[in-house]
Coordinates of C-alpha atoms in Angstrom, one line a residue:
M1 CA 150.9 67.0 88.8
A2 CA 149.5 64.1 90.9
K3 CA 146.0 64.5 92.3
A4 CA 144.8 63.3 95.7
G5 CA 143.0 60.0 95.1
E6 CA 145.5 58.9 92.4
G7 CA 148.6 56.8 92.8
K8 CA 149.4 53.1 93.6
A9 CA 147.5 51.4 96.3
A10 CA 150.5 50.5 98.5
E11 CA 149.2 53.2 100.8
D12 CA 145.6 52.2 100.2
V13 CA 145.6 48.9 102.0
Q14 CA 142.6 48.5 104.3
L15 CA 143.5 49.2 107.9
D16 CA 141.8 49.3 111.3
F17 CA 141.7 53.0 111.3
A18 CA 139.2 53.0 114.1
S19 CA 142.0 52.0 116.5
L20 CA 144.7 54.2 114.8
I21 CA 142.7 57.4 115.3
E22 CA 141.2 56.5 118.6
G23 CA 140.7 59.6 120.7
S24 CA 140.9 62.0 117.7
I25 CA 137.2 62.1 117.1
Q26 CA 136.4 63.1 120.6
Q27 CA 139.1 65.7 120.6
A28 CA 138.1 67.1 117.2
R29 CA 134.5 67.5 118.3
K30 CA 135.6 69.8 121.1
L31 CA 137.1 72.2 118.5
K32 CA 135.0 74.8 116.8
V33 CA 137.4 75.3 114.0
V34 CA 136.6 72.3 111.8
E35 CA 133.1 70.9 111.4
G36 CA 132.0 67.4 110.3
V37 CA 134.7 65.4 112.1
E38 CA 132.3 62.5 112.4
E39 CA 133.5 61.5 109.0
L40 CA 136.6 60.2 110.7
E41 CA 134.5 57.2 111.8
K42 CA 134.1 56.2 108.2
V43 CA 137.9 56.3 107.3
T44 CA 139.3 53.0 106.3
S45 CA 142.5 53.9 104.3
I46 CA 145.3 56.4 104.3
T47 CA 144.0 57.9 101.1
Q48 CA 140.6 58.7 102.7
L49 CA 142.3 60.1 105.8
T50 CA 144.6 62.4 103.7
N51 CA 141.8 63.5 101.5
L52 CA 139.7 64.3 104.6
I53 CA 142.5 66.4 106.1
L54 CA 142.9 68.3 102.8
E55 CA 139.1 68.8 102.4
K56 CA 138.5 70.1 105.9
A57 CA 141.5 72.4 105.5
W58 CA 140.1 73.9 102.3
K59 CA 136.6 74.3 103.7
S60 CA 137.8 76.0 106.9
G61 CA 139.9 78.6 105.1
T62 CA 143.3 77.1 106.1
S63 CA 146.4 78.6 104.6
D64 CA 148.9 76.0 105.9
I65 CA 148.5 72.4 107.1
H66 CA 151.1 71.3 109.7
I67 CA 151.6 67.5 110.3
D68 CA 153.9 67.4 113.3
P69 CA 155.2 64.1 114.7
Q70 CA 155.5 63.9 118.5
E71 CA 157.0 61.1 120.6
D72 CA 153.8 59.1 120.8
S73 CA 151.4 60.8 118.4
V74 CA 151.0 62.9 115.3
I75 CA 149.4 66.4 115.6
V76 CA 147.5 67.9 112.6
R77 CA 147.3 71.7 112.8
Y78 CA 145.6 74.2 110.6
R79 CA 146.7 77.8 110.2
I80 CA 143.6 79.9 109.8
D81 CA 143.8 83.7 109.5
G82 CA 147.4 83.5 110.8
I83 CA 146.7 81.5 113.9
L84 CA 147.6 77.8 114.3
Y85 CA 144.9 75.5 115.7
D86 CA 145.3 71.8 116.8
V87 CA 142.8 69.8 114.8
L88 CA 143.6 66.1 115.2
S89 CA 145.8 63.9 117.4
L90 CA 146.6 60.7 115.6
K91 CA 148.4 57.6 116.8
K92 CA 152.1 57.4 115.9
E93 CA 151.5 54.4 113.7
V94 CA 149.7 56.7 111.2
H95 CA 152.7 58.9 110.7
P96 CA 154.7 56.8 108.2
L97 CA 151.5 56.2 106.2
I98 CA 150.7 59.9 105.9
I99 CA 154.4 60.6 105.0
S100 CA 154.3 58.0 102.3
R101 CA 151.0 59.2 100.9
V102 CA 152.1 62.8 100.6
K103 CA 155.4 61.9 99.0
V104 CA 153.6 59.9 96.4
L105 CA 151.2 62.8 95.6
S106 CA 154.2 65.3 95.5
A107 CA 156.4 63.0 93.4
L108 CA 159.1 63.0 96.2
R109 CA 161.5 60.2 97.1
T110 CA 159.7 57.7 99.3
D111 CA 162.9 55.9 100.2
E112 CA 164.6 59.1 101.6
H113 CA 163.9 60.1 105.2
Y114 CA 166.9 62.1 106.3
I115 CA 166.9 65.1 103.9
A116 CA 164.6 68.0 103.3
Q117 CA 162.4 67.7 100.3
D118 CA 160.0 70.1 98.5
G119 CA 157.2 69.3 96.1
R120 CA 153.8 70.2 94.9
F121 CA 150.6 68.6 93.9
R122 CA 147.0 69.4 93.0
F123 CA 143.9 68.4 95.0
S124 CA 140.5 68.3 93.3
L125 CA 137.4 69.0 95.3
G126 CA 134.3 69.1 93.2
N127 CA 134.8 71.8 90.6
E128 CA 137.7 73.4 92.6
S129 CA 141.4 72.6 92.0
I130 CA 143.7 73.6 94.9
D131 CA 147.5 73.6 94.4
L132 CA 149.5 72.6 97.5
R133 CA 153.2 73.4 98.1
V134 CA 154.8 70.7 100.2
S135 CA 157.8 71.1 102.5
M136 CA 159.1 68.0 104.3
I137 CA 162.0 68.0 106.8
P138 CA 163.5 65.4 109.1
T139 CA 163.0 66.1 112.9
Y140 CA 163.8 64.3 116.1
H141 CA 160.5 62.4 116.1
G142 CA 160.3 61.8 112.3
E143 CA 159.5 63.7 109.2
N144 CA 157.5 66.9 109.5
I145 CA 155.2 68.1 106.7
V146 CA 153.9 71.6 106.1
M147 CA 151.6 72.1 103.1
R148 CA 150.7 75.6 101.8
L149 CA 147.3 75.9 100.1
L150 CA 147.8 78.1 97.0
V151 CA 144.2 79.1 96.5
G152 CA 143.4 80.4 93.1
G153 CA 141.0 83.0 94.4
A154 CA 143.8 85.0 95.8
K155 CA 144.8 85.9 92.2
A156 CA 141.7 88.0 91.7
L157 CA 142.4 90.5 94.6
S158 CA 142.7 94.1 93.4
L159 CA 144.7 96.8 95.2
E160 CA 141.5 98.2 96.5
D161 CA 140.5 94.8 98.0
L162 CA 143.8 94.7 100.0
G163 CA 143.0 97.5 102.3
F164 CA 145.3 100.4 101.2
A165 CA 144.4 103.9 102.4
D166 CA 143.5 106.4 99.7
R167 CA 146.8 108.2 99.9
D168 CA 148.8 105.0 99.7
L169 CA 146.7 103.6 96.9
K170 CA 147.1 106.7 94.7
M171 CA 150.9 106.6 95.3
I172 CA 151.2 103.0 94.3
Q173 CA 149.0 103.6 91.2
K174 CA 151.2 106.5 90.3
Y175 CA 154.5 104.6 90.5
I176 CA 153.4 101.4 88.8
R177 CA 152.8 103.5 85.7
K178 CA 156.4 104.7 85.6
P179 CA 158.4 102.9 83.0
Y180 CA 161.4 102.2 85.2
G181 CA 162.5 102.1 88.9
M182 CA 161.9 99.7 91.8
I183 CA 158.8 99.0 93.8
L184 CA 159.7 96.9 96.9
A185 CA 157.3 95.1 99.2
T186 CA 158.7 94.3 102.7
G187 CA 157.7 92.3 105.7
P188 CA 158.1 88.9 107.3
T189 CA 157.1 85.6 105.7
G190 CA 153.3 85.4 105.4
S191 CA 152.6 89.1 105.4
G192 CA 151.0 89.2 102.0
K193 CA 153.9 90.7 100.0
T194 CA 153.5 88.3 97.0
T195 CA 149.7 89.0 96.9
T196 CA 150.4 92.7 96.8
L197 CA 152.9 92.4 93.9
Y198 CA 150.6 90.0 92.0
S199 CA 147.8 92.6 92.3
V200 CA 150.2 95.1 90.6
L201 CA 151.0 92.6 87.9
R202 CA 147.3 92.1 87.2
I203 CA 147.0 95.9 86.5
L204 CA 150.0 96.0 84.3
N205 CA 149.3 92.8 82.4
S206 CA 148.2 93.7 78.8
R207 CA 149.1 92.5 75.3
D208 CA 151.3 95.5 74.5
V209 CA 153.8 94.8 77.3
S210 CA 156.1 92.0 78.3
I211 CA 156.2 90.9 81.9
V212 CA 158.7 88.3 83.1
T213 CA 159.0 86.9 86.7
I214 CA 161.5 84.7 88.5
E215 CA 159.9 83.1 91.6
D216 CA 160.5 80.5 94.3
P217 CA 158.0 79.0 94.1
I218 CA 155.6 80.3 91.5
E219 CA 152.5 80.9 93.7
F220 CA 149.9 81.3 90.9
A221 CA 150.0 80.9 87.1
I222 CA 149.0 84.2 85.5
S223 CA 147.9 84.1 81.8
G224 CA 149.9 86.4 79.6
I225 CA 153.0 86.6 81.9
T226 CA 156.2 84.6 81.5
Q227 CA 156.9 83.0 84.9
I228 CA 160.2 81.2 85.7
Q229 CA 160.7 78.8 88.6
V230 CA 164.0 79.0 90.6
N231 CA 166.0 75.8 90.2
T232 CA 169.2 75.8 92.3
A233 CA 170.1 72.3 91.1
A234 CA 170.4 73.7 87.6
N235 CA 172.0 76.9 88.9
L236 CA 168.9 78.9 88.0
T237 CA 169.0 81.3 91.0
F238 CA 167.3 84.6 91.4
S239 CA 170.5 86.4 90.3
A240 CA 171.1 84.1 87.3
G241 CA 167.4 84.2 86.3
L242 CA 167.3 88.0 86.5
R243 CA 170.4 88.3 84.4
S244 CA 168.7 86.2 81.7
I245 CA 165.4 88.0 82.1
V246 CA 166.8 91.4 81.2
R247 CA 167.9 89.9 77.9
Q248 CA 164.3 88.9 77.2
D249 CA 163.2 92.4 76.3
P250 CA 160.8 92.8 79.3
N251 CA 158.9 96.0 80.3
T252 CA 158.4 94.7 83.8
C253 CA 160.3 92.2 85.9
L254 CA 159.3 90.6 89.2
V255 CA 162.0 89.0 91.3
G256 CA 160.5 86.9 94.1
E257 CA 163.0 88.1 96.7
I258 CA 166.2 90.1 96.9
R259 CA 168.4 87.9 99.1
D260 CA 172.0 88.8 98.3
K261 CA 174.3 91.5 96.9
E262 CA 174.4 89.9 93.4
T263 CA 170.6 89.8 93.0
A264 CA 170.4 93.4 94.4
S265 CA 173.1 94.7 92.0
I266 CA 171.4 93.2 88.9
A267 CA 168.0 94.4 90.1
V268 CA 169.3 98.0 90.5
N269 CA 170.9 97.8 87.1
A270 CA 167.7 96.6 85.5
A271 CA 165.7 99.4 87.2
M272 CA 168.2 102.0 85.8
T273 CA 168.1 100.7 82.3
G274 CA 164.4 101.2 81.5
H275 CA 162.7 98.4 83.4
L276 CA 160.1 98.5 86.1
L277 CA 161.3 96.0 88.7
L278 CA 159.1 94.6 91.5
S279 CA 160.5 92.6 94.4
T280 CA 160.3 91.7 98.1
L281 CA 162.7 92.1 101.0
H282 CA 162.6 90.6 104.5
T283 CA 162.7 93.8 106.6
N284 CA 160.6 95.0 109.5
D285 CA 159.2 98.1 107.9
A286 CA 159.5 100.3 104.8
A287 CA 162.2 102.6 106.3
T288 CA 164.6 99.7 107.0
T289 CA 164.5 98.6 103.3
L290 CA 166.9 101.3 102.2
P291 CA 169.6 100.7 104.8
R292 CA 169.2 96.9 104.1
L293 CA 170.2 97.5 100.5
L294 CA 173.2 99.5 101.8
D295 CA 174.1 96.5 103.9
M296 CA 174.1 94.4 100.8
G297 CA 176.8 96.6 99.3
I298 CA 174.7 98.7 96.9
E299 CA 176.0 102.3 96.5
P300 CA 173.8 105.0 98.1
F301 CA 173.4 107.0 94.9
L302 CA 172.2 103.9 93.1
I303 CA 169.5 103.2 95.7
A304 CA 168.4 106.8 95.7
S305 CA 168.0 106.9 91.9
T306 CA 166.2 103.6 91.5
V307 CA 163.9 102.9 94.4
N308 CA 160.5 104.6 93.9
I309 CA 158.5 103.3 96.8
A310 CA 158.9 100.8 99.6
I311 CA 155.7 99.1 101.0
G312 CA 155.9 97.7 104.5
Q313 CA 153.0 95.4 105.4
R314 CA 151.4 92.9 107.8
L315 CA 148.2 91.0 107.8
V316 CA 145.6 91.4 110.7
R317 CA 142.4 89.5 111.3
K318 CA 139.1 91.2 110.5
L319 CA 136.5 91.4 113.2
C320 CA 133.5 89.2 112.6
P321 CA 130.7 91.5 111.3
D322 CA 128.0 89.3 113.0
C323 CA 129.3 89.3 116.6
R324 CA 131.7 92.2 117.0
E325 CA 130.7 94.4 120.0
T326 CA 131.3 98.0 120.8
Y327 CA 133.0 99.2 124.0
R328 CA 134.6 102.4 125.3
M329 CA 138.2 102.5 126.4
T330 CA 138.9 103.5 129.9
K331 CA 141.1 106.5 130.6
D332 CA 143.9 104.2 131.7
E333 CA 143.6 102.1 128.5
Y334 CA 143.7 105.2 126.3
A335 CA 146.7 106.6 128.2
S336 CA 148.6 103.4 127.9
L337 CA 148.4 103.5 124.1
K338 CA 150.2 106.9 124.0
D339 CA 153.4 105.0 124.7
I340 CA 152.9 103.3 121.3
I341 CA 151.2 105.8 119.1
S342 CA 150.0 109.4 119.0
T343 CA 146.4 108.3 119.7
E344 CA 144.7 111.6 119.2
D345 CA 145.6 111.4 115.5
V346 CA 143.7 108.1 115.0
L347 CA 141.4 107.4 117.9
D348 CA 138.7 109.5 119.5
P349 CA 138.4 108.6 123.2
D350 CA 134.8 109.7 123.2
K351 CA 133.8 107.3 120.4
P352 CA 133.2 103.6 120.9
I353 CA 135.3 101.1 119.1
Y354 CA 134.8 97.4 118.4
R355 CA 136.2 94.2 119.9
A356 CA 136.0 90.5 119.2
K357 CA 133.2 88.4 120.8
G358 CA 132.7 85.0 119.0
C359 CA 129.8 83.2 117.3
D360 CA 129.1 80.2 115.1
L361 CA 129.9 82.2 111.9
C362 CA 133.5 82.8 113.0
N363 CA 133.9 79.5 114.8
H364 CA 133.9 81.5 118.1
T365 CA 137.2 83.2 117.4
G366 CA 135.7 86.7 116.9
Y367 CA 137.5 87.1 113.5
V368 CA 136.8 86.3 109.9
K369 CA 139.5 86.6 107.1
R370 CA 142.4 89.1 107.1
I371 CA 143.3 92.5 105.7
G372 CA 146.6 94.3 105.3
I373 CA 147.9 97.2 107.3
Y374 CA 150.5 99.2 105.4
E375 CA 153.1 102.0 105.2
V376 CA 154.0 103.3 101.8
M377 CA 157.3 105.2 101.8
E378 CA 157.8 107.4 98.7
V379 CA 161.4 108.1 97.9
T380 CA 161.2 111.9 97.5
E381 CA 164.0 114.3 96.7
T382 CA 164.5 114.9 100.5
L383 CA 164.8 111.2 101.2
R384 CA 167.2 110.7 98.3
T385 CA 169.5 113.2 99.9
L386 CA 169.3 111.4 103.2
I387 CA 170.0 108.0 101.5
K388 CA 173.1 109.4 99.8
E389 CA 174.2 110.6 103.2
R390 CA 173.7 107.0 104.5
A391 CA 171.0 108.1 107.0
S392 CA 169.6 105.6 109.5
A393 CA 166.2 104.0 109.2
D394 CA 165.0 106.2 112.0
D395 CA 166.0 109.3 110.2
L396 CA 164.3 108.2 107.0
R397 CA 161.1 107.2 108.9
R398 CA 161.0 110.5 110.7
K399 CA 161.3 112.5 107.5
A400 CA 158.8 110.3 105.6
R401 CA 156.3 110.9 108.4
E402 CA 156.9 114.6 108.2
E403 CA 156.0 114.3 104.5
G404 CA 152.7 112.5 105.2
M405 CA 153.5 108.8 105.5
K406 CA 151.3 106.8 107.9
T407 CA 153.2 104.0 109.7
M408 CA 151.8 100.5 109.8
I409 CA 150.6 100.9 113.4
E410 CA 148.9 104.1 112.6
D411 CA 147.2 102.5 109.6
G412 CA 146.1 99.7 111.9
F413 CA 144.6 102.0 114.4
L414 CA 142.7 103.8 111.7
K415 CA 141.2 100.4 110.8
V416 CA 140.4 100.0 114.5
A417 CA 138.6 103.3 114.5
S418 CA 136.6 102.2 111.4
G419 CA 135.6 98.9 113.0
V420 CA 137.6 96.7 110.7
T421 CA 139.8 95.1 113.4
S422 CA 140.6 95.3 117.1
I423 CA 143.3 97.0 119.2
E424 CA 144.3 93.6 120.5
E425 CA 144.9 92.3 117.0
I426 CA 147.0 95.3 115.9
L427 CA 149.2 95.0 119.0
R428 CA 149.5 91.2 118.5
V429 CA 150.8 91.7 114.9
V430 CA 152.8 94.9 115.1
H431 CA 153.8 95.8 118.6
D432 CA 156.0 93.7 121.0

């Protein structure tokens, strides 16, 4: 893998960057998100500028770097705790230089500007090595870059660290010890599904079992686990890869995503023939997972007999512990929440809750880092009967709640009551 700072010096020619980034320094200083922007004044090459963008992203806890071309400028944005912040506005002349530099680092074609390209490279910062996944697409104003920072520290998260309630945690621990069946994590892109499944793999990973994954892309390398990268150019798709995996004598299989009927059929068959299968689906919540499999053409009795649990999840920002402040909801505020949730189950109107304020520690956002809110649906005998009858997601959700399941929004409000996050953050993420 190429490293930042390596590569030929065609992009490294000395330039008058003082004129190219004119106005950026003044703008960046107004932002509280990224500190130390005065280093821009010392930039004299595209390599230095690219390294500075990567370094500041890493130090500010960025998950994604967006480099968006505009008509007359290039905007650099960082996604921090799920929110995008404008960081720099560079002159348009810088755009082809950044594009060329990132392509060299990612081993992409530098002579191709009208197709989407995906790549990867490693950036070294002191003793740290950060992998970056690169996506580049042509747009009206030029090629757009999004770089996902694959931070190795995420590998070490345990299920306890992720924020599961005691009931949900015990249920997951129960079903990951079963030798067969499916465990599905559901939610939109960026909701932490892969992190959840990787945490499960860390528990299961031992020398007396075989674990094989098929992923697109491989987020983190895990010692002791066989990980396969999807390669559509070589016809190595999720379905083809999974078909090969089950011939590799695995105990546990992880499929990065179930996208189509073929992958779903092979996954169900693997789960029925003595394999524990982990995967993700893009659905709104846990209850919608089961009808989604029906829509893919999987027979109801197969879904009922293979799916053990479905985990719906989102990520919410955690309140800054240094500046969060208490307040009491008014009667009107409390009453308005009753349209969304049975508030008496999770919030006491007589007890104060916390809200965001802002300080230097949290860059005046009021929030630091993120935590998951979850719903874990166990496929009980009652739910199996409903699935075989092709029940709707609403019917499945209603029965699961009767049997003790907390919905994501209920789990979120419990975290509000405990001071972990705010009502505004829960409503931003979960409720329209």
